[in-house]
mmCIF file of C-alpha atoms in Angstrom:
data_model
loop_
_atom_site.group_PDB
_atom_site.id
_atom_site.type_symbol
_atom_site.label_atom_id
_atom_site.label_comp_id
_atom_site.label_asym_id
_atom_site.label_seq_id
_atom_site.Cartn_x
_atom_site.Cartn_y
_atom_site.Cartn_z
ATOM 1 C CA UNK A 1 46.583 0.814 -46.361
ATOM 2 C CA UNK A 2 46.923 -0.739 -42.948
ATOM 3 C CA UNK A 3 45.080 2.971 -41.269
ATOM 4 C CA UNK A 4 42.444 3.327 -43.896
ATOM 5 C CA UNK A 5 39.455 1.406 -41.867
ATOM 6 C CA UNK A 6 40.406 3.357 -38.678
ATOM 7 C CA UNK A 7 40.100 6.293 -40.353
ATOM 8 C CA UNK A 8 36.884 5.845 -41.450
ATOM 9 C CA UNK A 9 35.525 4.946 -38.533
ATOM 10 C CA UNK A 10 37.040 8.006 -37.045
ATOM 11 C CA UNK A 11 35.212 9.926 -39.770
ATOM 12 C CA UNK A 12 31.958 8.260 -38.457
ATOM 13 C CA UNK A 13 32.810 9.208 -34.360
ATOM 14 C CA UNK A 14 29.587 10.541 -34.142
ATOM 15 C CA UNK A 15 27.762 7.874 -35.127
ATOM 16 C CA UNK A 16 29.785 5.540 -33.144
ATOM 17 C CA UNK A 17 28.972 7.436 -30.209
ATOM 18 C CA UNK A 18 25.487 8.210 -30.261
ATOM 19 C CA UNK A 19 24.858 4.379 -31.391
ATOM 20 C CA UNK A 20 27.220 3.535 -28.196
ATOM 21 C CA UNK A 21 25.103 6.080 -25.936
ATOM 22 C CA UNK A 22 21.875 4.977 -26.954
ATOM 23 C CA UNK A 23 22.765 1.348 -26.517
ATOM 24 C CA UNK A 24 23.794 2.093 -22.846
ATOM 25 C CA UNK A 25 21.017 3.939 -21.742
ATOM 26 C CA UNK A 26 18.569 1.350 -22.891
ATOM 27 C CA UNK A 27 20.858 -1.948 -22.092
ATOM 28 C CA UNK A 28 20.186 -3.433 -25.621
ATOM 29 C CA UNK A 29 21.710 -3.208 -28.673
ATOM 30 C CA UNK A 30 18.781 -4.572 -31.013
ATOM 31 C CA UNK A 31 16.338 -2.004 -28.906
ATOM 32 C CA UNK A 32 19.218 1.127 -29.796
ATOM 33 C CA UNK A 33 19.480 -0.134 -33.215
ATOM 34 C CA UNK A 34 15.398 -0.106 -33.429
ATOM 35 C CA UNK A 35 15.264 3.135 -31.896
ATOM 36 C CA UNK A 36 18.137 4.448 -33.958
ATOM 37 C CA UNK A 37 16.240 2.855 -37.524
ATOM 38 C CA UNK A 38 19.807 0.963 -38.068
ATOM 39 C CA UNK A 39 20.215 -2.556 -38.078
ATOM 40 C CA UNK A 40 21.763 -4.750 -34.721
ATOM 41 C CA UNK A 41 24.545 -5.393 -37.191
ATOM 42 C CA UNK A 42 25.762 -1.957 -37.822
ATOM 43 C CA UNK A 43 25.348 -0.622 -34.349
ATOM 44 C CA UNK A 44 27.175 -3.617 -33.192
ATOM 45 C CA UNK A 45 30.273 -2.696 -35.677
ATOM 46 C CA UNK A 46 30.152 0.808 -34.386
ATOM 47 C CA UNK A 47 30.672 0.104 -31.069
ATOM 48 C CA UNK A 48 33.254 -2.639 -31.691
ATOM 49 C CA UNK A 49 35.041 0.201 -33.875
ATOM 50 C CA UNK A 50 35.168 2.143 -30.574
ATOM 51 C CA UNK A 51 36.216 -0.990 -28.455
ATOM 52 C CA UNK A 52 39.186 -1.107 -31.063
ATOM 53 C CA UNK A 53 39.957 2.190 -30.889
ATOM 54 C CA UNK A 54 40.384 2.369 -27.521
ATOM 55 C CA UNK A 55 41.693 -1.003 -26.849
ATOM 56 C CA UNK A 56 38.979 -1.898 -24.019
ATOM 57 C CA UNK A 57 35.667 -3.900 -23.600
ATOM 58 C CA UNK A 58 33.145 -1.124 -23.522
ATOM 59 C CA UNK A 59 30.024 -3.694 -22.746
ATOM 60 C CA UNK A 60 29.959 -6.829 -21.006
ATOM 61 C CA UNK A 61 27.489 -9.165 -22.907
ATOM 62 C CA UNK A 62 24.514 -11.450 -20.938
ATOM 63 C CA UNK A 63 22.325 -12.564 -23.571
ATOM 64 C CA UNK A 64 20.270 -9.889 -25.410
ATOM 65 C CA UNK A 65 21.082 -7.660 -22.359
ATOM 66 C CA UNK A 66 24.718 -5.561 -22.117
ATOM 67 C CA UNK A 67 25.686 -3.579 -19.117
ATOM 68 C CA UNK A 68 28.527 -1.007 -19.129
ATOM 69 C CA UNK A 69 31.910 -1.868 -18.195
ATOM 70 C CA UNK A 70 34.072 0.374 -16.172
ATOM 71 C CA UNK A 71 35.401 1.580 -19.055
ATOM 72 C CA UNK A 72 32.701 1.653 -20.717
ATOM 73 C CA UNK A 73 30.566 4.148 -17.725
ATOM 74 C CA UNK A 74 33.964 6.362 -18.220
ATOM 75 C CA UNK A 75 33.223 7.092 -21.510
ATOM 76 C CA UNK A 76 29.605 7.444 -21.375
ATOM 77 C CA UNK A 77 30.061 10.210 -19.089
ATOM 78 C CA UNK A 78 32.334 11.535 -21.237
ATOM 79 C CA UNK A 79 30.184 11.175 -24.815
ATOM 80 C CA UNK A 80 26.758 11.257 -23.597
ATOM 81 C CA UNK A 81 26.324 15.633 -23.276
ATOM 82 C CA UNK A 82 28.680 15.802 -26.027
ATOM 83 C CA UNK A 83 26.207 13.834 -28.241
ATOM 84 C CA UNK A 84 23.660 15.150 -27.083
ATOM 85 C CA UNK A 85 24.728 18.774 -27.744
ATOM 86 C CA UNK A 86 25.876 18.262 -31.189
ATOM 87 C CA UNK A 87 22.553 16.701 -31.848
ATOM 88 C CA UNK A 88 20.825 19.866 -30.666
ATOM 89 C CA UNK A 89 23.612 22.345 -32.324
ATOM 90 C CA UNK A 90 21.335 24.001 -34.626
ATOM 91 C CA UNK A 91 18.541 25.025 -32.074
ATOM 92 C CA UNK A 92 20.913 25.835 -29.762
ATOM 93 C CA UNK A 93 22.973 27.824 -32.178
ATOM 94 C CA UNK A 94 20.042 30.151 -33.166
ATOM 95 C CA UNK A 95 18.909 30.497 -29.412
ATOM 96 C CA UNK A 96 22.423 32.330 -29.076
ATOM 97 C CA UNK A 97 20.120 35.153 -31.157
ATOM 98 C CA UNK A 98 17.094 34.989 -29.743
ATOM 99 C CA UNK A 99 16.029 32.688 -32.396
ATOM 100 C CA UNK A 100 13.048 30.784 -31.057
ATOM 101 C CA UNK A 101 10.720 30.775 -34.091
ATOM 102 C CA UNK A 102 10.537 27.485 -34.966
ATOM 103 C CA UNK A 103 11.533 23.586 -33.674
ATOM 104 C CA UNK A 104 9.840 21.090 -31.484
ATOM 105 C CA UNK A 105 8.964 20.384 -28.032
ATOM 106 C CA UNK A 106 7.695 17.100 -26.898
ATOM 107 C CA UNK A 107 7.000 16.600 -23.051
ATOM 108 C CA UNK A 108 6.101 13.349 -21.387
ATOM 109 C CA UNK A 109 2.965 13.801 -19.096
ATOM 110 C CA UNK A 110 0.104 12.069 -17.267
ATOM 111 C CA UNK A 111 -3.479 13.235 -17.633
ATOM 112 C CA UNK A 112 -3.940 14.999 -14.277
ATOM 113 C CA UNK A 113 -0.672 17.036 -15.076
ATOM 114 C CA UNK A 114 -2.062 17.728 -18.566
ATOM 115 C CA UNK A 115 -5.385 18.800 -17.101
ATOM 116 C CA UNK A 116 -4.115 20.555 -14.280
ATOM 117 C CA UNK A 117 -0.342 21.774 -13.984
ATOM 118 C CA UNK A 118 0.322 22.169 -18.040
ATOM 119 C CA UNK A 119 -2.384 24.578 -19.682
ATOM 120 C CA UNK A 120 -1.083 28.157 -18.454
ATOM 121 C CA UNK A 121 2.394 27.637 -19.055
ATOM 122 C CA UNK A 122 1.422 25.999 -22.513
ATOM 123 C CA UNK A 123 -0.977 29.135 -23.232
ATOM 124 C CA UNK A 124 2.025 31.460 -22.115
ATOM 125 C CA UNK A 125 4.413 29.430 -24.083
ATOM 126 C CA UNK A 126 2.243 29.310 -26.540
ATOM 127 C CA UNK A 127 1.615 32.987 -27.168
ATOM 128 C CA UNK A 128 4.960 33.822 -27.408
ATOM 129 C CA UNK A 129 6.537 31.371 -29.495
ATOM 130 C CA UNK A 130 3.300 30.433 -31.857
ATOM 131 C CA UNK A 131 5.380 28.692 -34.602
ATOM 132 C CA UNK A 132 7.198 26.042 -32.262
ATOM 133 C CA UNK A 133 5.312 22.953 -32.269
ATOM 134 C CA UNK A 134 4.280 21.179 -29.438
ATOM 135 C CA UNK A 135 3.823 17.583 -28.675
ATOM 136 C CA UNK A 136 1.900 16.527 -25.450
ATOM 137 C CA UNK A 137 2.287 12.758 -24.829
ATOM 138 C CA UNK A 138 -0.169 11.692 -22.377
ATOM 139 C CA UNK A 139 1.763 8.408 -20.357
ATOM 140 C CA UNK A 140 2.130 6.467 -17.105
ATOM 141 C CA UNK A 141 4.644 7.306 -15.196
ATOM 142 C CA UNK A 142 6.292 4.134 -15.959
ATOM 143 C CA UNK A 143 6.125 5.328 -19.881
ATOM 144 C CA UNK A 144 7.303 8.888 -19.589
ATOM 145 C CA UNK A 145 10.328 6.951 -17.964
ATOM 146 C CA UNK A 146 10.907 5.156 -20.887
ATOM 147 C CA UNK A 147 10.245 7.742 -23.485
ATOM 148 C CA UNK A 148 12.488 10.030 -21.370
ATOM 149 C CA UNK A 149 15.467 6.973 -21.564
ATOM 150 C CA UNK A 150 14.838 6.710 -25.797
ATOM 151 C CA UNK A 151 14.902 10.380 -26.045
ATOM 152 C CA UNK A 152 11.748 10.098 -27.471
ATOM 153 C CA UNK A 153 10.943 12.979 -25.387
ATOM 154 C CA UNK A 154 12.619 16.483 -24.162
ATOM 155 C CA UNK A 155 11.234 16.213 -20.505
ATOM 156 C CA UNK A 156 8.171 15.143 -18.828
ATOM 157 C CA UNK A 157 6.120 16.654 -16.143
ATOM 158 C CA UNK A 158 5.349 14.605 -12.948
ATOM 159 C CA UNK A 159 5.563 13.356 -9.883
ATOM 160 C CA UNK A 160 7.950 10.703 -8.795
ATOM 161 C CA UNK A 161 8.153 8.754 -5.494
ATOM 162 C CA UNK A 162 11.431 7.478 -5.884
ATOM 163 C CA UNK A 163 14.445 8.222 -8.354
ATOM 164 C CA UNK A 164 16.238 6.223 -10.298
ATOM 165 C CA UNK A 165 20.056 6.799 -10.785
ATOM 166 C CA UNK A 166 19.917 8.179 -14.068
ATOM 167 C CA UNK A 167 16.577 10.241 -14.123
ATOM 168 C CA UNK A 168 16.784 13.860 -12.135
ATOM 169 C CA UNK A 169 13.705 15.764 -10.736
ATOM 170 C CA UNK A 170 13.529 18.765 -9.958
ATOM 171 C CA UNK A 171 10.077 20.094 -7.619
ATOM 172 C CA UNK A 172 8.258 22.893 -9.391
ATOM 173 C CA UNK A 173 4.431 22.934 -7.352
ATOM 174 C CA UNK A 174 3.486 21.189 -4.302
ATOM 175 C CA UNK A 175 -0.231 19.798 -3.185
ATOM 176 C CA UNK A 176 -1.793 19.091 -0.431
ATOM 177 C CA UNK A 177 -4.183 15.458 0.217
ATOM 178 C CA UNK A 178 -7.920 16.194 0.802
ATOM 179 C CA UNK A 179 -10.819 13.760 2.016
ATOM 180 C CA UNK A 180 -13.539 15.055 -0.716
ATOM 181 C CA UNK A 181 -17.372 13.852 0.012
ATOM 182 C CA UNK A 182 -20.418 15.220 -1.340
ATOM 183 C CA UNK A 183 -21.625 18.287 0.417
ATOM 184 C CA UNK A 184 -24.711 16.699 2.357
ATOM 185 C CA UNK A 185 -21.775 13.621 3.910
ATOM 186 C CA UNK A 186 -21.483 12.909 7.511
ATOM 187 C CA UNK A 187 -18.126 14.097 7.212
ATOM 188 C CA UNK A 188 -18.498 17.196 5.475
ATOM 189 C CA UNK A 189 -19.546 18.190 8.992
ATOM 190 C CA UNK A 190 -16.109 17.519 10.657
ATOM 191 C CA UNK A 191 -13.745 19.775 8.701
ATOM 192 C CA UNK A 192 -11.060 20.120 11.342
ATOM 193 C CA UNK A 193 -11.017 16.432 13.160
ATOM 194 C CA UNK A 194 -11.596 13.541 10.547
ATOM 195 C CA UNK A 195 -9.584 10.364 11.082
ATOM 196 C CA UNK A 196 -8.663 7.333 9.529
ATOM 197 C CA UNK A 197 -10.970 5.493 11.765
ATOM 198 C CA UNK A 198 -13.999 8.331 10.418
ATOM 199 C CA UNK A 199 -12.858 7.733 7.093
ATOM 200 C CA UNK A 200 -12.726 3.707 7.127
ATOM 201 C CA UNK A 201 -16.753 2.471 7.144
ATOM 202 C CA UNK A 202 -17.111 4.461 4.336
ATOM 203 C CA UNK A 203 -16.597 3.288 0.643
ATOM 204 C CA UNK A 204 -14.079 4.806 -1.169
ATOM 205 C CA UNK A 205 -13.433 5.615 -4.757
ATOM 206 C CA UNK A 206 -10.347 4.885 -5.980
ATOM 207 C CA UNK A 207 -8.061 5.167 -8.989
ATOM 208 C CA UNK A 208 -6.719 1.668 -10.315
ATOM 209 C CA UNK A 209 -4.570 -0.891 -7.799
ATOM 210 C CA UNK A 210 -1.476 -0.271 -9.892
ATOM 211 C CA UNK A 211 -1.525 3.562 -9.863
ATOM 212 C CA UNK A 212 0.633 5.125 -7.244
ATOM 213 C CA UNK A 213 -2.327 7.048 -5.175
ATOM 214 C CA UNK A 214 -4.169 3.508 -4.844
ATOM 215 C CA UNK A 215 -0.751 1.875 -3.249
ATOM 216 C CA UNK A 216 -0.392 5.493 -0.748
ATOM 217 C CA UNK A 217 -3.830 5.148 0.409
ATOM 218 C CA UNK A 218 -3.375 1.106 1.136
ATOM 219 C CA UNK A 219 -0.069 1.917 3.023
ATOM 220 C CA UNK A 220 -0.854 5.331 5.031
ATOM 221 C CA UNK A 221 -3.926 2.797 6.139
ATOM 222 C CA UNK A 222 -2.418 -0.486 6.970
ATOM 223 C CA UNK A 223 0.381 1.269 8.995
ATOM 224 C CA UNK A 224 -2.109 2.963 10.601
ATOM 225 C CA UNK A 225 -4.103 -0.736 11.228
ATOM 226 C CA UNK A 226 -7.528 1.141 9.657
ATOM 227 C CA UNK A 227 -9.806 -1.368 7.726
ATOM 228 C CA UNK A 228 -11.330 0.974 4.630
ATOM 229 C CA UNK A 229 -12.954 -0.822 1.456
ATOM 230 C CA UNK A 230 -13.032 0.287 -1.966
ATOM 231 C CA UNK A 231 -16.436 0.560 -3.059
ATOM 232 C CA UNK A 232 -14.719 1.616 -6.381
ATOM 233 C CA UNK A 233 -11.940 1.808 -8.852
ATOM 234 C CA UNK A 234 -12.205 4.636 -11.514
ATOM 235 C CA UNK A 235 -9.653 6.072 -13.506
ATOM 236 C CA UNK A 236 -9.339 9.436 -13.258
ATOM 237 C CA UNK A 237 -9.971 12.598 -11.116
ATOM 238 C CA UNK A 238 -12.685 14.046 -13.265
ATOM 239 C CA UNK A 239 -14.326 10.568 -13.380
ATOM 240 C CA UNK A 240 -13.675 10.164 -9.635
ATOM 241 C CA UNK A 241 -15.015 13.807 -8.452
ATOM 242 C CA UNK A 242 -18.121 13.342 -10.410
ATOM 243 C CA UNK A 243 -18.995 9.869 -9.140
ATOM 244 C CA UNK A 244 -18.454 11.156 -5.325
ATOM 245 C CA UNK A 245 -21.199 14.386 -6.355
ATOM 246 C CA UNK A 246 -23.179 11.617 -7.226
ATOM 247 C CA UNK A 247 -22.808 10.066 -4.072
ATOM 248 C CA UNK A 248 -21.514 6.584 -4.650
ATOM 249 C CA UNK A 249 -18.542 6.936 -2.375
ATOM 250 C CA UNK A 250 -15.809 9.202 -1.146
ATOM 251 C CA UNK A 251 -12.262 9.417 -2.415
ATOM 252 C CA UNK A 252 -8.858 10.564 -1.571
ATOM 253 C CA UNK A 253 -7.716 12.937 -3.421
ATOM 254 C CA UNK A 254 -4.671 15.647 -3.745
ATOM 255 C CA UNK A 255 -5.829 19.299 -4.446
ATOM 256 C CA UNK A 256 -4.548 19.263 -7.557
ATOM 257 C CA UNK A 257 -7.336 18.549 -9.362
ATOM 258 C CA UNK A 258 -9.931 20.438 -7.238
ATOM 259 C CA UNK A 259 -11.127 23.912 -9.066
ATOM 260 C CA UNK A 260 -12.805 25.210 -6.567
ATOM 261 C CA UNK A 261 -16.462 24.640 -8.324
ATOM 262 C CA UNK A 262 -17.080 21.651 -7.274
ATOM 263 C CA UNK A 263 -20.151 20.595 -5.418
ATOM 264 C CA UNK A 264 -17.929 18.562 -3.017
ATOM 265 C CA UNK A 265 -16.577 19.097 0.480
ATOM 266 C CA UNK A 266 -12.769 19.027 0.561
ATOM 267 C CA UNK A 267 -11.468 17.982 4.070
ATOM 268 C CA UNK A 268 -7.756 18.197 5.040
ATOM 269 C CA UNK A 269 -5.664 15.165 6.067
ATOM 270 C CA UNK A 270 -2.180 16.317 6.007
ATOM 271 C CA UNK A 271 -1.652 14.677 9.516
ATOM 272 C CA UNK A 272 -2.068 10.856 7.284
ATOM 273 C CA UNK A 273 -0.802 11.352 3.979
ATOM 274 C CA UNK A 274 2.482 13.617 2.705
ATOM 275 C CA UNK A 275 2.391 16.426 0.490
ATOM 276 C CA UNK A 276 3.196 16.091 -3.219
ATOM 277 C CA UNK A 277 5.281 17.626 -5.689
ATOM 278 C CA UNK A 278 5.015 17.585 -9.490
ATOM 279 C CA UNK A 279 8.285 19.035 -11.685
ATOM 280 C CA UNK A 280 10.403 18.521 -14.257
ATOM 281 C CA UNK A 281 11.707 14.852 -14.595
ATOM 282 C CA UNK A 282 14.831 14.478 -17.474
ATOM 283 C CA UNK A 283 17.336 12.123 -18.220
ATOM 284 C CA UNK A 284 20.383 12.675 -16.445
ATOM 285 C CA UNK A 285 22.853 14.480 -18.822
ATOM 286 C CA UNK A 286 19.918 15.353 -21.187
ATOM 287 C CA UNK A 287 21.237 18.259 -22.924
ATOM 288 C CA UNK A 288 17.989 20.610 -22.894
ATOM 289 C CA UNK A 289 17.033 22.574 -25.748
ATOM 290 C CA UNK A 290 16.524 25.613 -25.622
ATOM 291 C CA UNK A 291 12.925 25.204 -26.141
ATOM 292 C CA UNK A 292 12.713 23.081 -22.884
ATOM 293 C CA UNK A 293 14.730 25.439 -21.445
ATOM 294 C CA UNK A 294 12.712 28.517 -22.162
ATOM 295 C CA UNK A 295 9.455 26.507 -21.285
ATOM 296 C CA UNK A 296 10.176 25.436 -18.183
ATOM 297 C CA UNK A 297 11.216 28.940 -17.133
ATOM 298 C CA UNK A 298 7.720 30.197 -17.728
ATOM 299 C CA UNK A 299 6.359 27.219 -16.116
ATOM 300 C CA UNK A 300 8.151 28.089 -12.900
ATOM 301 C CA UNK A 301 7.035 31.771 -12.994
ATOM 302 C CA UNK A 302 3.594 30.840 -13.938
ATOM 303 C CA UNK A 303 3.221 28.835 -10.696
ATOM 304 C CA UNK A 304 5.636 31.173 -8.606
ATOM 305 C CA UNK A 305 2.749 34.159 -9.297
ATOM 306 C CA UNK A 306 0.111 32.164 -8.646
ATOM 307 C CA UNK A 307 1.168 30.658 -5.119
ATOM 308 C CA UNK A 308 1.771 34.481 -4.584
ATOM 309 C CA UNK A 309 -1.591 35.631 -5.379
ATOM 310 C CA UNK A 310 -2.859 32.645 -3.137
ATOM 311 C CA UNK A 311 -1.424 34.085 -0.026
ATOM 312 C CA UNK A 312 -3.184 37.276 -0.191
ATOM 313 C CA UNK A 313 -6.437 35.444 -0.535
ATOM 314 C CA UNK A 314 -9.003 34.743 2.462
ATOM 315 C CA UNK A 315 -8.863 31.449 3.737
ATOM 316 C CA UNK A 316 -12.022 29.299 2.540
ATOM 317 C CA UNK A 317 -15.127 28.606 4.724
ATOM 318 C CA UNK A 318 -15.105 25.300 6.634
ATOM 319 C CA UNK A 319 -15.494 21.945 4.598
ATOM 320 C CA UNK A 320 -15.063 24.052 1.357
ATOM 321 C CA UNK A 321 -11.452 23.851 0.114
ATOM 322 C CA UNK A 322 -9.984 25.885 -2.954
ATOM 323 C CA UNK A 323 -8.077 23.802 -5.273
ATOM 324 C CA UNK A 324 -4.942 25.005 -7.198
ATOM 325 C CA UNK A 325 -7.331 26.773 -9.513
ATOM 326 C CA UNK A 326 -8.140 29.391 -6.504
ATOM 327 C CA UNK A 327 -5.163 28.057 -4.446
ATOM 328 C CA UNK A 328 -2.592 28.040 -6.415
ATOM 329 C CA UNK A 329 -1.270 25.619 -4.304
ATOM 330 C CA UNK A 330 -0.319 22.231 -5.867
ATOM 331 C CA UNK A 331 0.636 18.886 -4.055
ATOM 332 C CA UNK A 332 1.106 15.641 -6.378
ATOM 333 C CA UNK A 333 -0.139 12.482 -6.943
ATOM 334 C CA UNK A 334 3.847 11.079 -6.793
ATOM 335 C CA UNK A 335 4.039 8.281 -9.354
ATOM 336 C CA UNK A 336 6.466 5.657 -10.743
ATOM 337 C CA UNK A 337 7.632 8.170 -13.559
ATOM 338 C CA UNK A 338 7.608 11.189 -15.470
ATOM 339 C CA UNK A 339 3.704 11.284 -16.539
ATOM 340 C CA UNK A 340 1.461 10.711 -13.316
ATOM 341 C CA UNK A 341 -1.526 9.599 -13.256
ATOM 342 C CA UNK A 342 -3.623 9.689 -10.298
#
């Protein structure tokens, strides 16, 4: 009778894992029990079952918080795809046929990547898989990050400046920073030549201090040793383009978000401030489904054909940049996570 309780809990593996797994990732077994609608109880008895099973200490416990023993990173590496794959079996399964009629695909974004980057590859994905449904989250970066770590998420779409050890990016489109001013501006006048030092008497319009292109444009001018002042803070690109038409300032901006009808002047300034990329941000080991999978493919080809159609078009006139609209070039806003804000 001695084997009975070890073979149910071998019966139960699964669960043992995946409650094991999703305490790991998140470094808390009341927030994987919450996540997992179980109780801290039972997901605590499922991974002491484990711990049992294989003789070791899986976690070592601090309080509310766990962190992963040797043994315990061993076998996360080891159960963490396999979870994740039998948890996306089915879809997988019938993708093996060509079977993409139906599922779910949620994606992690911020609002200039929804705006911008998303809508043709969600019109393409769209129109040929009309019965999968999908789910746009619109997050921080610092949110996608922890939607993508809860698997609340399949991916998200962004820009990251750094990272982190368990998150993997991969660079789909890349944009370019631009000065914009309204078209009458000093400055629209010096398309080629503008400086820091041009840039710095004038007020700027900026998003919010704790959004990534607010913290660029403070370091690219301190380590320069440029005064500028904010005359400012918007959330926003559409907000922020509109206000500097109207005249109340200029802003810093990457050409992302410009269309290319805009009554603005879009100056270059590649010489100050890097290039960004927005791609695909996922949990490392994330076992894609093969909805993700498919969509991201046509998200890549979408922006593959139009960076080719951009280099067969003129170069604009002076002062008057196209954005990725006419461009098809793309440089991102980085941010702290998957979504991006500007």
């Amino acid at each position: 009778m001695g084997s009975v309780p070890n073979l149910y809990y071998k019966q139960n593996r699964l669960k043992q894992l995946r409650a094991f797994c999703r305490a790991a990732r998140l470094g808390s077994i009341s927030t994987a029990a919450e996540s997992l609608c179980l109780s801290q109880p039972a997901v605590s008895l499922q991974i002491q079952a484990l711990e049992r099973e294989f003789d070791t200490t899986l976690f070592e416990r601090r309080g509310p918080q766990i962190k992963l023993t040797p043994e315990g990173e061993a076998l996360y590496k080891l159960a963490d795809p396999l979870v994740d794959g039998i948890d996306k079996l089915h879809e997988t399964f019938a993708a093996c046929f060509g079977q993409l009629e139906s599922g779910e695909l949620n994606i992690a974004a911020g609002e200039s990547t929804i705006l911008y980057i998303l809508p043709e590859p969600l019109r393409l994905f769209a129109q040929a898989h009309p019965h999968i449904r999908i789910k746009l989250h619109n997050v921080t970066g610092r949110d996608g990050l922890a939607m993508l770590r809860r698997d609340e998420v399949d991916f998200a779409v962004g820009s990251l400046l750094e990272v982190p050890e368990d998150i993997s990016y991969r660079p789909i489109v890349t944009y370019h920073p631009k000065l914009i001013t309204p078209l009458d501006h000093p400055l629209a006048r010096k398309p080629d030549a503008v400086r820091l030092e041009d840039i710095g008497p004038h007020g700027l319009i900026l998003p919010p201090r704790h959004l990534s292109t607010w913290r660029m444009v403070d370091l690219v001018f301190r380590q320069n040793e440029v005064d500028y002042h904010v005359a400012l803070e918007a959330g926003g690109w559409e907000v922020i383009k509109k206000y500097v038409e109207l005249g109340l300032g200029i802003s810093i901006v990457t050409d992302v978000c410009l269309t290319g009808s805009e009554r603005l002047a879009a100056l270059p300034l590649d010489r100050y401030f890097p290039a960004r990329s927005y791609g695909v941000v996922q949990r490392q080991g994330r076992h894609l489904s093969p909805q993700a999978l498919r969509f991201i493919d046509i998200m890549e080809r979408a922006h593959a054909l139009s960076e080719e159609a951009a280099a067969v078009r003129p170069p604009p006139p002076p002062g008057r940049q196209r954005g990725p609209g006419a461009s098809g070039k793309m440089s991102s806003p980085s941010t702290s996570g998957g979504g991006g804000r500007p």
